[in-house]
PDB file of C-alpha atoms and ligand atoms in Angstrom:
ATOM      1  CA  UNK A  23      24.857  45.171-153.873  1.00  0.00           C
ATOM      2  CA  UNK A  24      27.659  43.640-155.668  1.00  0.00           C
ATOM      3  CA  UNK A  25      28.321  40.517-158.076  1.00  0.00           C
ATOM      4  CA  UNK A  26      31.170  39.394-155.879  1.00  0.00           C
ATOM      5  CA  UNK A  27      30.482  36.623-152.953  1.00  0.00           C
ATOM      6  CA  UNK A  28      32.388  36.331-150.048  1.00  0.00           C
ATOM      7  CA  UNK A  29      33.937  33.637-149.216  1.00  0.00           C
ATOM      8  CA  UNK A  30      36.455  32.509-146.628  1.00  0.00           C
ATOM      9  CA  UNK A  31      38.289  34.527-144.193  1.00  0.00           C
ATOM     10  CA  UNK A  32      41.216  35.370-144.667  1.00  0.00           C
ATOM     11  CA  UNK A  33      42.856  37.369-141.937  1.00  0.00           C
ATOM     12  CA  UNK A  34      41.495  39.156-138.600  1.00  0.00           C
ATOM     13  CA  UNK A  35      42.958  42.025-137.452  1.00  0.00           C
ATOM     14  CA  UNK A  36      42.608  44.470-134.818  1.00  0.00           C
ATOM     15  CA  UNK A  37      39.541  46.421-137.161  1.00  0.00           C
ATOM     16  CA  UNK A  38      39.207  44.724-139.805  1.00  0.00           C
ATOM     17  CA  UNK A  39      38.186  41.048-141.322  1.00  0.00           C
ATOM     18  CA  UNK A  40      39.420  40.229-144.794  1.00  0.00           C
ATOM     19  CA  UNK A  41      37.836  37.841-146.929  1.00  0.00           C
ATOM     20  CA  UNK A  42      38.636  36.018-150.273  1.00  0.00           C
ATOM     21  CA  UNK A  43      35.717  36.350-153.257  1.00  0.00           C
ATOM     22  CA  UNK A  44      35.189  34.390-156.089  1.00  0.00           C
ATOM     23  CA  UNK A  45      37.716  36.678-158.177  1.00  0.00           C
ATOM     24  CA  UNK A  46      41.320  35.524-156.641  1.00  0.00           C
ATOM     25  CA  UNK A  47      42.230  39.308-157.505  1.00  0.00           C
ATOM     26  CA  UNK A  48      39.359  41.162-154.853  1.00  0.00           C
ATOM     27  CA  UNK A  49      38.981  40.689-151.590  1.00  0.00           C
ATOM     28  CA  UNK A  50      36.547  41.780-149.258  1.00  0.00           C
ATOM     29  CA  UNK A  51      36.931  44.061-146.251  1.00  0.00           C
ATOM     30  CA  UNK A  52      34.808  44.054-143.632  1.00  0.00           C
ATOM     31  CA  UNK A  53      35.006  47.115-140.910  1.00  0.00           C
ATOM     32  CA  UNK A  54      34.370  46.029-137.475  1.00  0.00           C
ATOM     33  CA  UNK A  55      32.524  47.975-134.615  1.00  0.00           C
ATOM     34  CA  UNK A  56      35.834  47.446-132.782  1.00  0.00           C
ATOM     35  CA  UNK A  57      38.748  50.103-131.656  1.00  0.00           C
ATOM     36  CA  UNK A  58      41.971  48.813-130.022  1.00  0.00           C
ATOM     37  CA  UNK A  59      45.206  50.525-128.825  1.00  0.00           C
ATOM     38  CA  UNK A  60      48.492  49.902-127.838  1.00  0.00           C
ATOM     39  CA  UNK A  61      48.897  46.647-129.296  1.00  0.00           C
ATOM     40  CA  UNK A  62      45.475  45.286-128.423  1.00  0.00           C
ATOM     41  CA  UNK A  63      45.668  46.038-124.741  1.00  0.00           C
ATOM     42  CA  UNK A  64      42.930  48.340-124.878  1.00  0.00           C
ATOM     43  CA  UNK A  65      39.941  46.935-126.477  1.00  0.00           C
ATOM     44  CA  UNK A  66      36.438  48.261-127.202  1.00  0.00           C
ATOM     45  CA  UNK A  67      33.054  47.389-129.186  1.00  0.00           C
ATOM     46  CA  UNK A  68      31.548  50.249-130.349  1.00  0.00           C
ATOM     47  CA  UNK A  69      28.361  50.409-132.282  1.00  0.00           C
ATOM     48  CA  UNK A  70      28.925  52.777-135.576  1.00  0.00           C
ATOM     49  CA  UNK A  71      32.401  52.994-135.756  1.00  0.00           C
ATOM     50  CA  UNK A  72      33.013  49.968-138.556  1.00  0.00           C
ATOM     51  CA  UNK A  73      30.303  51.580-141.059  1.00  0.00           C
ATOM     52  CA  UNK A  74      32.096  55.630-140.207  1.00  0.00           C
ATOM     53  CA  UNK A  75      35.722  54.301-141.126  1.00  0.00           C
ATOM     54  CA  UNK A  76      34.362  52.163-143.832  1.00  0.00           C
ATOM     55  CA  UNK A  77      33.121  55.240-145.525  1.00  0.00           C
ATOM     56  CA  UNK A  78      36.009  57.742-144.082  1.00  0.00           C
ATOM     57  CA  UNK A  79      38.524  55.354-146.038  1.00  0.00           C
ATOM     58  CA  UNK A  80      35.981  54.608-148.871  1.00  0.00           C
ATOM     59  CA  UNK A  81      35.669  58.701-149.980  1.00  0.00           C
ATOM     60  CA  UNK A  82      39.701  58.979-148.778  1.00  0.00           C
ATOM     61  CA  UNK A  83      41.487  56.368-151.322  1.00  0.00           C
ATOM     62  CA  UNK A  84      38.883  57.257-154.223  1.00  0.00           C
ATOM     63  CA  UNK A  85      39.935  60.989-153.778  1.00  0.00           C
ATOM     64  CA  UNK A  86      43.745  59.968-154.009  1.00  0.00           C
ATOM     65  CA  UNK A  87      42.823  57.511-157.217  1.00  0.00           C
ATOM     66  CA  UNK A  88      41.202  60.507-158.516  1.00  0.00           C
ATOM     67  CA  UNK A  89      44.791  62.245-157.865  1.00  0.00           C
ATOM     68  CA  UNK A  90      47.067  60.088-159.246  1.00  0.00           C
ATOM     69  CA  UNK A  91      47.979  58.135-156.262  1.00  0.00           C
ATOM     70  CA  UNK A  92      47.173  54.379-157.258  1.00  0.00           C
ATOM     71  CA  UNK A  93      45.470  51.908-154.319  1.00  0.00           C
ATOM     72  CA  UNK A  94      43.765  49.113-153.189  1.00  0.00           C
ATOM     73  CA  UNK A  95      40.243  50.335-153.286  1.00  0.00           C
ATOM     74  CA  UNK A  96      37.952  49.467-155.726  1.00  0.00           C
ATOM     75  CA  UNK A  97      34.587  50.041-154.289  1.00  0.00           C
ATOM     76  CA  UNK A  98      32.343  50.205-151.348  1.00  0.00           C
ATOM     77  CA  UNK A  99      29.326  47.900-151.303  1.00  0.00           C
ATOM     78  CA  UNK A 100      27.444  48.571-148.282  1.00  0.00           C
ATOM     79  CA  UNK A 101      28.132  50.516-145.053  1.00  0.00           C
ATOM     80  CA  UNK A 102      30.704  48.245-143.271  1.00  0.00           C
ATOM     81  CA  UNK A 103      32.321  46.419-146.717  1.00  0.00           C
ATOM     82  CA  UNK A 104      34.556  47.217-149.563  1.00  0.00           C
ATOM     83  CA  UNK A 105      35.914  45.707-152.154  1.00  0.00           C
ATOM     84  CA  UNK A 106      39.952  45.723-152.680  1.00  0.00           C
ATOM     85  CA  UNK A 107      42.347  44.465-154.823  1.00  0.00           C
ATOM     86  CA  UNK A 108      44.349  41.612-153.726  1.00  0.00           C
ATOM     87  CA  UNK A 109      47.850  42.641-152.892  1.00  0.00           C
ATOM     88  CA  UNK A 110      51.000  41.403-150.814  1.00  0.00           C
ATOM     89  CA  UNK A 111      51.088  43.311-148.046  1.00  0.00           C
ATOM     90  CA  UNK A 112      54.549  44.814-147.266  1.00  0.00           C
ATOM     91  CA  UNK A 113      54.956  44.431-143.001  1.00  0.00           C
ATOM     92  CA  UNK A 114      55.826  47.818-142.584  1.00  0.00           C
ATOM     93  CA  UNK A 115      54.014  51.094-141.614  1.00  0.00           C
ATOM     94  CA  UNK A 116      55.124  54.033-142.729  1.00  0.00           C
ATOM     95  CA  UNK A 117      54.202  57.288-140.903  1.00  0.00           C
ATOM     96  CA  UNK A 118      54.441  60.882-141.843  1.00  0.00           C
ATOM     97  CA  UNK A 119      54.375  63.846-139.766  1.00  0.00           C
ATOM     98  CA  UNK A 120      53.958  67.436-139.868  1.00  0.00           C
ATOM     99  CA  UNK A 121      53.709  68.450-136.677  1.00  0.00           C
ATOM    100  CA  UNK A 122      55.561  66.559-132.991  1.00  0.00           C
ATOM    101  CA  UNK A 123      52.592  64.005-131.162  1.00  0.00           C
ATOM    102  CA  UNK A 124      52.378  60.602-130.278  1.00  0.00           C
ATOM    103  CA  UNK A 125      55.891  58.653-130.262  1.00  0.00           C
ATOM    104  CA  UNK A 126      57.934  61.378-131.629  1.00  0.00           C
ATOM    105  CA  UNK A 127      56.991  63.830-128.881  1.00  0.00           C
ATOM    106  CA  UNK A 128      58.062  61.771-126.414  1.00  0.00           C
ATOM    107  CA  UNK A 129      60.878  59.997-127.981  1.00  0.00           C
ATOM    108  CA  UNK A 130      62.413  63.548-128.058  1.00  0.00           C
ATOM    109  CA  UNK A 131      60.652  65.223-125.104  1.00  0.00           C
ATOM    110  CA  UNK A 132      59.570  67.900-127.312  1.00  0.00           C
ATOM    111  CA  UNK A 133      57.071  70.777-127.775  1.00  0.00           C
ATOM    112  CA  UNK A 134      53.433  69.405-127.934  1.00  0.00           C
ATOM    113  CA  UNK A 135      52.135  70.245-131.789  1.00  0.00           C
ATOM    114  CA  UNK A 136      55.649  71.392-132.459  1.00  0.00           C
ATOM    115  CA  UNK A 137      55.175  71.918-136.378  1.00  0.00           C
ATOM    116  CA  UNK A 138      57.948  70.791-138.758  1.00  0.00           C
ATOM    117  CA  UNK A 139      59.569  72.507-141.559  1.00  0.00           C
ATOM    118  CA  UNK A 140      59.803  69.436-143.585  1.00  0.00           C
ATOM    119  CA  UNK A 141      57.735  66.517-142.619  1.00  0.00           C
ATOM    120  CA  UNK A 142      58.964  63.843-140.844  1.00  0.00           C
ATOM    121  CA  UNK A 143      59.232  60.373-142.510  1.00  0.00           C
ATOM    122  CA  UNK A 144      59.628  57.019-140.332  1.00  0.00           C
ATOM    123  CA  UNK A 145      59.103  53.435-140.861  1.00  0.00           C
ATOM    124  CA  UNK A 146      58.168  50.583-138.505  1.00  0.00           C
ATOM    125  CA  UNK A 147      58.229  47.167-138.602  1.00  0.00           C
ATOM    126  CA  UNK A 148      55.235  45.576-138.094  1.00  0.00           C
ATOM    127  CA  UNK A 149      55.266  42.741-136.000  1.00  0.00           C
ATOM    128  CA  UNK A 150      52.537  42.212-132.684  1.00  0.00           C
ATOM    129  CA  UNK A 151      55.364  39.638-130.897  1.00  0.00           C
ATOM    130  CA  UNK A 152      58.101  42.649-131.672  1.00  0.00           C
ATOM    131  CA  UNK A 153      55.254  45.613-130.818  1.00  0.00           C
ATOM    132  CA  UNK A 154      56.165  47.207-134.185  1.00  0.00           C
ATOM    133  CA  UNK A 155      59.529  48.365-133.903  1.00  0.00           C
ATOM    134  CA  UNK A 156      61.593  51.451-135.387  1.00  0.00           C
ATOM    135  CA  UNK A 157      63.140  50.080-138.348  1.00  0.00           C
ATOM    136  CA  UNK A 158      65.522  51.949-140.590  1.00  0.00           C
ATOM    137  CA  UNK A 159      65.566  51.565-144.608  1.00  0.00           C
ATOM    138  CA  UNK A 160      69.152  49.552-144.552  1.00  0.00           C
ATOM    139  CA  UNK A 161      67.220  47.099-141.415  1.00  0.00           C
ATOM    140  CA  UNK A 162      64.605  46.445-143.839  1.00  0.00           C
ATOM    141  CA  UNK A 163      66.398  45.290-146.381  1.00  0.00           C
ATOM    142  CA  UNK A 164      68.800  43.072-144.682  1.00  0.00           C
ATOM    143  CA  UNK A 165      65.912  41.540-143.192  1.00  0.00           C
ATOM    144  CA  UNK A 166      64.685  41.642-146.892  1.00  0.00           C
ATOM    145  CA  UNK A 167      60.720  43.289-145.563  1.00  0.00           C
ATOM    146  CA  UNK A 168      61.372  45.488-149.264  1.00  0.00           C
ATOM    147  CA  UNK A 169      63.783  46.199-151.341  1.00  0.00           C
ATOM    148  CA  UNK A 170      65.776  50.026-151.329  1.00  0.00           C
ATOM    149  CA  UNK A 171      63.552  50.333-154.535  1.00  0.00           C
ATOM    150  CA  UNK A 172      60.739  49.857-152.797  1.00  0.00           C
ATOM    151  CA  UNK A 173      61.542  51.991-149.569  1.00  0.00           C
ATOM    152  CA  UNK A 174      61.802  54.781-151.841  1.00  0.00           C
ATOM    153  CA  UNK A 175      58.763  54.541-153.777  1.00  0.00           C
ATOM    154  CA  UNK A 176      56.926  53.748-150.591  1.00  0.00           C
ATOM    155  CA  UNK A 177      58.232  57.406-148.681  1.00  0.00           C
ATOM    156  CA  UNK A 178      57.883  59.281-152.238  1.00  0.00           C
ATOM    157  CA  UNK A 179      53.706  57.525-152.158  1.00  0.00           C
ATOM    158  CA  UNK A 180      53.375  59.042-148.848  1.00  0.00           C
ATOM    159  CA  UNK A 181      54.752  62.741-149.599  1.00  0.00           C
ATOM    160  CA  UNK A 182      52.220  62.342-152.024  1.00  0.00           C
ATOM    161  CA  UNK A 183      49.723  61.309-149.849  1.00  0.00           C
ATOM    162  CA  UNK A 184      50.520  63.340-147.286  1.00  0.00           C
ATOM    163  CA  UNK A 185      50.359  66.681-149.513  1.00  0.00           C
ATOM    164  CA  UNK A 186      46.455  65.388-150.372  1.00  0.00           C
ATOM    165  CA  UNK A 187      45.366  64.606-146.915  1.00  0.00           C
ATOM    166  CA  UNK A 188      46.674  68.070-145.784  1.00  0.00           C
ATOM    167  CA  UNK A 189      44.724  69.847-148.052  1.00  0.00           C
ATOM    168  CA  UNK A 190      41.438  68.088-147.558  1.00  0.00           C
ATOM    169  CA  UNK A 191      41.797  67.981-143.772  1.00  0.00           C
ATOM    170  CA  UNK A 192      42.735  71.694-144.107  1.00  0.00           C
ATOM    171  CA  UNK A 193      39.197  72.303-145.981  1.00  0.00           C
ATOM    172  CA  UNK A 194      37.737  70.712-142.719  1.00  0.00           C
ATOM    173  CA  UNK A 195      39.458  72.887-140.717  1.00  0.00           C
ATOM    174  CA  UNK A 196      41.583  70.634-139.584  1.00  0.00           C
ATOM    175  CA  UNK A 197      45.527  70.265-138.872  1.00  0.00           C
ATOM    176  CA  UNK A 198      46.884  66.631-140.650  1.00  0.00           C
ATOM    177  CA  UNK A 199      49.683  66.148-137.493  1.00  0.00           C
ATOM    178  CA  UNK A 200      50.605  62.514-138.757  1.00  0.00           C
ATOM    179  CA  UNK A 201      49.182  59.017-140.453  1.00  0.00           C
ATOM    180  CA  UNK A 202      49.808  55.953-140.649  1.00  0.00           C
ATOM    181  CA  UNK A 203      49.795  54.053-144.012  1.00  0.00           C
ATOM    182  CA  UNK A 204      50.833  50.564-145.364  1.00  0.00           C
ATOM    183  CA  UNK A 205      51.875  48.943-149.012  1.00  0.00           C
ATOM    184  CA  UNK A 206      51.129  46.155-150.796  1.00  0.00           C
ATOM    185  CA  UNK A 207      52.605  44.335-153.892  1.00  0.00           C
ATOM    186  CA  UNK A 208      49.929  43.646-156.647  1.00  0.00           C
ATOM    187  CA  UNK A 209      49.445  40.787-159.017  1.00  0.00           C
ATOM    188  CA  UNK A 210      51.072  42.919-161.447  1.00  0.00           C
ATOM    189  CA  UNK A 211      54.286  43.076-159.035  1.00  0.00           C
ATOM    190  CA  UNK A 212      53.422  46.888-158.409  1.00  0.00           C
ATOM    191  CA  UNK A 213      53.765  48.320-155.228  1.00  0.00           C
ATOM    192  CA  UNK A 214      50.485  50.553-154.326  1.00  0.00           C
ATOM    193  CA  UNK A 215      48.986  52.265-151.295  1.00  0.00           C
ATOM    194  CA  UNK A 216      46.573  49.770-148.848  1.00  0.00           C
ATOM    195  CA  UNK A 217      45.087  48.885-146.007  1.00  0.00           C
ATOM    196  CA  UNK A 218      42.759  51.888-144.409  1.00  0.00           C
ATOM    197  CA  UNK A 219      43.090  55.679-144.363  1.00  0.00           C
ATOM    198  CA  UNK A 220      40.665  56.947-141.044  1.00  0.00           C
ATOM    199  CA  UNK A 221      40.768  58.761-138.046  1.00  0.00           C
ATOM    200  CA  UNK A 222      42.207  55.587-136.578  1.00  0.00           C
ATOM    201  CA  UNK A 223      45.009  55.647-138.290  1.00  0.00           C
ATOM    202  CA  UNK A 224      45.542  59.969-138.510  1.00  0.00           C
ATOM    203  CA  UNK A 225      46.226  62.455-135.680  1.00  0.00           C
ATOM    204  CA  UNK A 226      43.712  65.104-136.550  1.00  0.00           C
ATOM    205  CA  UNK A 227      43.436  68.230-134.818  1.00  0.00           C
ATOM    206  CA  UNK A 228      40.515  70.999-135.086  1.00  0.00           C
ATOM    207  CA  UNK A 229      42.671  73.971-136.371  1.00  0.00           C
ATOM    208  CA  UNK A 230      40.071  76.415-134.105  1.00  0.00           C
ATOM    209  CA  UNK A 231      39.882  74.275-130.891  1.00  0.00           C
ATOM    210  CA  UNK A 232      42.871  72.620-131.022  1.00  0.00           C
ATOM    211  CA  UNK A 233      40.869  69.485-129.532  1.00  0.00           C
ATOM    212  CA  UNK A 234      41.670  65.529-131.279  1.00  0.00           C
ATOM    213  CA  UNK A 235      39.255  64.009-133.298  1.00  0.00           C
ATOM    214  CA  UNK A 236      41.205  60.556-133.848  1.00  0.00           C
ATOM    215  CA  UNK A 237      41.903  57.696-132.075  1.00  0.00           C
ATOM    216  CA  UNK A 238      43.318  59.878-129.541  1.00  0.00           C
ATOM    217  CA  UNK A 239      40.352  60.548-128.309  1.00  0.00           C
ATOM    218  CA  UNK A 240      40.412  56.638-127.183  1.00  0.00           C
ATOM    219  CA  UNK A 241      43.710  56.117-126.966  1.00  0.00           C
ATOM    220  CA  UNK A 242      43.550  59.312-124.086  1.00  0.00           C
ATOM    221  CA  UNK A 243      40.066  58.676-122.778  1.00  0.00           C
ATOM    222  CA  UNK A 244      39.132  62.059-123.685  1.00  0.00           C
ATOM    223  CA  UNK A 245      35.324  60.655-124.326  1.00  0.00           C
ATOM    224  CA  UNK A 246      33.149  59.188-126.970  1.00  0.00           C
ATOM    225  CA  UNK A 247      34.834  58.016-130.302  1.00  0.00           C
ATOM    226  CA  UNK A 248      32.126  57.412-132.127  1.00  0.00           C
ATOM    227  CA  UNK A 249      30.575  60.744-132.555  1.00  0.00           C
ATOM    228  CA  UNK A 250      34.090  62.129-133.064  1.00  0.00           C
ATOM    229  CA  UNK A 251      34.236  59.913-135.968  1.00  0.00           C
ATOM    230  CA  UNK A 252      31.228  61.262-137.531  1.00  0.00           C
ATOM    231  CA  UNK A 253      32.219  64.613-137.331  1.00  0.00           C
ATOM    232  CA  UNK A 254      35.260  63.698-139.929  1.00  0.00           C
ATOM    233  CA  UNK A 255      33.038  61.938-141.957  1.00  0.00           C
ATOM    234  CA  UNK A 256      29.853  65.340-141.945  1.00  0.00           C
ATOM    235  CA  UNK A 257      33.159  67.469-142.605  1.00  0.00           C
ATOM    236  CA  UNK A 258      34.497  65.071-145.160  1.00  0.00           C
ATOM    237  CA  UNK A 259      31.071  64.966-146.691  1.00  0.00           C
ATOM    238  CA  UNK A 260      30.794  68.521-147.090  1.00  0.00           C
ATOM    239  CA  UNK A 261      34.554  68.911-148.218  1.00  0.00           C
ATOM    240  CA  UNK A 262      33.114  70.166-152.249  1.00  0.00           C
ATOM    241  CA  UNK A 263      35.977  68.245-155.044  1.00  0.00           C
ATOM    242  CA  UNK A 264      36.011  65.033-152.416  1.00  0.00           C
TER     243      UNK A 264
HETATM  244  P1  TMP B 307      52.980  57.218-133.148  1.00  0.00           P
HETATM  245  O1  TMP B 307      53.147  58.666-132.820  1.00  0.00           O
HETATM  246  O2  TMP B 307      52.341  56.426-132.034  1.00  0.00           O
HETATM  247  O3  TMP B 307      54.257  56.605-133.641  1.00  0.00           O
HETATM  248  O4  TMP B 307      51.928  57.141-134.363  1.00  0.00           O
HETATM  249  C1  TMP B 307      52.169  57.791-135.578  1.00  0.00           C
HETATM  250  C2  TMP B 307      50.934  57.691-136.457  1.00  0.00           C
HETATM  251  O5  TMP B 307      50.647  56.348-136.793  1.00  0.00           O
HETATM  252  C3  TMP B 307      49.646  58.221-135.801  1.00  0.00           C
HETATM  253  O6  TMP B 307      48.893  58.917-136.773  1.00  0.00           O
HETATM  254  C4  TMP B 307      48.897  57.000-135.372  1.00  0.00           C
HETATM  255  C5  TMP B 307      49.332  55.967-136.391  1.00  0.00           C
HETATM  256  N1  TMP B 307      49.405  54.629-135.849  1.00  0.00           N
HETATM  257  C6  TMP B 307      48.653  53.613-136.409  1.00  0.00           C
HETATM  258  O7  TMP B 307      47.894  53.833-137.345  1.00  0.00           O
HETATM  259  N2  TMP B 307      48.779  52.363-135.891  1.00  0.00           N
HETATM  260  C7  TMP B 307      49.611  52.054-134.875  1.00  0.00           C
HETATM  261  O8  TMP B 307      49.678  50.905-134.465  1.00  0.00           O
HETATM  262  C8  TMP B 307      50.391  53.125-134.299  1.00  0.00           C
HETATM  263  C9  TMP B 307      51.330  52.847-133.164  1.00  0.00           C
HETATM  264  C10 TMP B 307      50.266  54.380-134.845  1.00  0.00           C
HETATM  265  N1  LIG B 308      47.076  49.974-133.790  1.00  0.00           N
HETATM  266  C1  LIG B 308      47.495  49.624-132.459  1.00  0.00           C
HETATM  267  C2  LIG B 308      46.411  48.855-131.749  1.00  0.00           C
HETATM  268  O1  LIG B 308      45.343  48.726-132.280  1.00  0.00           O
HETATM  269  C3  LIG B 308      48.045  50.760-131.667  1.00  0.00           C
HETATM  270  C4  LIG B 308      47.402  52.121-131.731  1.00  0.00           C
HETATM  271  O2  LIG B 308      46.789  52.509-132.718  1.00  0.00           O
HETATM  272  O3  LIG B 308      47.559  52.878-130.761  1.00  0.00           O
HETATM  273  O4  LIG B 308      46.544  48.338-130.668  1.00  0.00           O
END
C-alpha cells in the first residue's frame, strides 16, 4: 500500500493511464492489460500483461538508479501501479540498436540480426497525427522539441542505458537488438530517463533459439504474448545483482 491517493487522470495512452496524486511532484502509473501496434491499428486486451510490464519496468529503472542512471521511478505499489516523479515529457523517442530489425532492416534492406560495430542511435518525433517521424538533432531544435544540450545528454543517457540492458539481458541469455526510451524534464529542470522500459518497448532475442520474446511476438503474430512476457520477467527474476 502506499500514502499517496490517486486522483485525476491525467493522460491515456496506448498502455498506460497516468494519474495526478496528492503530491503535485508523483504521479501514478497504471499498466493496462492492453498491447497495441503500429500506431494503434492493432489492438488487443490481454489478461496479465499490465501487472508483467509493471514489474519488468519496476526491477528495470531501479537496477539503472542503482547504476547511476537517474529516472522517473520511485516505487511500485501493487502489481499494475507505480509511483513516478512528475516530469515534462520531451516528444521524442530515442532508440538504440545493436543489431539490424524492425525499421532499420527494412529502411536499408539489410541482413536480418545484422550486428553493429557501434550501436546505432536514432531519434523520432513523436506525434500519432505525424506516425512518429525520423527526426534529426538540427529538426528538433528548429522545431524547438529540445535543445542541442539536451539531444546530447539524451543519446549519452541511452549509451548508458543501453550498456546496462545488454548486460542484464545477456545474463538471461538474451541478445538486447534495440529499445525504445523517452525523457522528461523534472521540477528541478533536469532532464532524466521515463516512461517504461519492457518487452514492449525492446527487441529481445533468445541468444540459443534465436526466437523474439517482445512485442514482436504480437506485432508478427508469432503466438501468445503474455506468457512470452513472463518468461522475461522468471529470467529477470533470477538475473542475481538485479
Ligand atoms: P523500429 O525498428 O520499429 O524503429 O523500433 C525500434 C525500437 O523501438 C524497437 O525496440 C521497438 C521500439 N518501439 C517502441 O517502443 N514504440 C514504437 O512506437 C515503435 C515504432 C518502436
Ligand atoms: N507503439 C506503437 C503502437 O502501440 C507501435 C509499435 O510498438 O509497434 O501502436
Amino acid at each position: 500500500m502506499t500514502e499517496y491517493q490517486k486522483k485525476d487522470l491525467l493522460y491515456k495512452g496506448k498502455a498506460k493511464e497516468m494519474f495526478t496524486t496528492n503530491d503535485p511532484d508523483v504521479i501514478w502509473v497504471h499498466y493496462m492489460d492492453q498491447v497495441t501496434a503500429f500506431n494503434g491499428k492493432k489492438k488487443v486486451q490481454m489478461s496479465g500483461k499490465g501487472q508483467t510490464n509493471c514489474k519488468i519496468s519496476s526491477l528495470i529503472f531501479q537496477d539503472l538508479a542503482n547504476h547511476g542512471i537517474t529516472n522517473h521511478f520511485i516505487k511500485q505499489i501493487d502489481s499494475n501501479n507505480m509511483l513516478v516523479k512528475r516530469v515534462k515529457i520531451i516528444e521524442l523517442e530515442t532508440v538504440v540498436r545493436n543489431f539490424a530489425s524492425g525499421s532499420f532492416e527494412k529502411k536499408f534492406a539489410c541482413e536480418h540480426l545484422m550486428k553493429f560495430e557501434k550501436p546505432v542511435q536514432e531519434f523520432w518525433f513523436k506525434s500519432d497525427e505525424l506516425n512518429d517521424p525520423f527526426i534529426n538533432d538540427s529538426q528538433a531544435i528548429a522545431l524547438k522539441v529540445a535543445n542541442e544540450d539536451q539531444m546530447n545528454q539524451m543519446r549519452a543517457i541511452a549509451l548508458k542505458v543501453n550498456d546496462r540492458l545488454k548486460e542484464i539481458f545477456s545474463e538471461m541469455n538474451i541478445d538486447l537488438v534495440d529499445f525504445k526510451v523517452e525523457f522528461g524534464i523534472d521540477s528541478d529542470n533536469q532532464l532524466i530517463l521515463a516512461d517504461e522500459i519492457s518487452p514492449d518497448s525492446c527487441r529481445l532475442v533468445d541468444k540459443t533459439t534465436r526466437k523474439s520474446l517482445d512485442k514482436d511476438v504480437f506485432r508478427k503474430g508469432l503466438g501468445e504474448l503474455v506468457p512470452v512476457y513472463e518468461e522475461i520477467l522468471k529470467r529477470l527474476e533470477n538475473v542475481e545483482e538485479v
